[in-house]
Amino acid sequence: PEFISVSNLADVIGVRPANFVSRMEDMGFEDVHYDHVLDAETAGLVAAEFNYEAIFDDGTADLTAAPPPEDASDLPTRPPVVTIMGHVDHGKTTILDWLRKSSVAAGEHGGITQHIGAFSVPMPSGKMITFLDTPGHSAFLEMRRRGADVTDIVVLVVAADDSVKPQTIEAIKHATQANVPVIVAMSKIDKEGCNPDKVKQDLSVHGVHVEDYGGDVQAIGVSGKTGAGMIELEEAIGALSEMLDHRADTECNAEGWVLEASTKSYGRVASALIRRGTLRPGDIIVAGTTWARVRTLRNEAGVAISEATPGMPVEIDGWRDQPAAGTEILQAPTEQRAKEAVDYRLERSETVKMGEDMAAINEARLEKR
Ligand code: GTP
Ligand code: MG
């Protein structure tokens, strides 16, 4: 902005407005009021009095996402992203294993999911669906904190012999805040002592109203052991995603999110979910304060692929530094632009930090008077 009010500038610098005004009057400004608007030059002058150097930021150094399309109806469809959530040990990975006909759960260290697992599977209709398996919810909450609502559907897994537990409630909160439709999978229905009716009752206490309990959320009893209910669950997910009809531009600059980052024998990699555009080897991308010239793209099976399109989980290498989970990925036209954006972001975070330190010092100085 080219103008700033006295009170906003005081805010930015971190000084109480009353102290700020009297300091301005000491500088020779007359009849200063909180609402007075200062032009950039004057604001810079006043800021200098507080040992701040004003940088005139026209916002062009950073990379930003393109605005969402006004009308998406002509764009190609993309796979929906389904996130499996629920309390620890309630059978999330087992359900996913069944859906992709593999057995990750058995091989997991101590049976606990360690990373966000992401993969796409074709539904009986032939349509692809992308599934995310979350370890607890911390990585996911971090993503939401950064404004990334990556999921289109939540499958809430509740063990029928254990019912609603703290992480179940957290998952419900997450789905509600993100305004995402929920399908309930009541797992372990093969077990003795399981009580699906109690699950339904407990869920309604927490605002999830299933069919027969005053709502329209589907609740399906499943067993990873016998396979009972699994086809029904698969159909429910398929039908809901068919109805939601998600579409995304595949021709614009690539955008996405880092799901998690790690180091493998062939270097630093990040698993990512593409949101818009098409990512190809050789493309240049920025994520937070690091960037990459994509060397290889791999699918979840580790097979090199020539492009990644919206809704597709993909592993990206070629990173200068390890990107952070939950950061947004944006394509840059050139390496030069990528470096510029990273420099800008580093400087900005430095300035914010310095600003906080300076504000504390100034405050202390003003208090002393
Ligand atoms: P975390 O990733 O640690 O949160 O667990 P999870 O929710 O992914 O659970 P997981 O699928 O790893 O299953 C936990 C345990 O419950 C394992 O020992 C499974 O074999 C068992 N289990 C999962 N589903 C069923 C089921 O339908 N019936 C029975 N009997 N056991 C199940
Ligand atoms: Mg798991």
mmCIF file of N, CA and C and ligand atoms in Angstrom, residues 93 108 113 133, ligand 2:
data_model
loop_
_atom_site.group_PDB
_atom_site.id
_atom_site.type_symbol
_atom_site.label_atom_id
_atom_site.label_comp_id
_atom_site.label_asym_id
_atom_site.label_seq_id
_atom_site.Cartn_x
_atom_site.Cartn_y
_atom_site.Cartn_z
ATOM 1 N N THR A 93 -5.351 -47.767 7.968
ATOM 2 C CA THR A 93 -4.450 -48.305 6.941
ATOM 3 C C THR A 93 -4.979 -49.640 6.406
ATOM 4 N N GLU A 108 4.064 -52.050 8.458
ATOM 5 C CA GLU A 108 4.404 -50.808 9.144
ATOM 6 C C GLU A 108 5.067 -51.079 10.477
ATOM 7 N N THR A 113 1.151 -45.830 11.383
ATOM 8 C CA THR A 113 1.453 -45.071 10.178
ATOM 9 C C THR A 113 2.394 -43.920 10.517
ATOM 10 N N ASP A 133 -3.506 -41.233 3.626
ATOM 11 C CA ASP A 133 -3.531 -41.899 4.920
ATOM 12 C C ASP A 133 -2.718 -41.033 5.875
HETATM 13 MG MG MG B 2 -2.244 -46.476 9.868
#
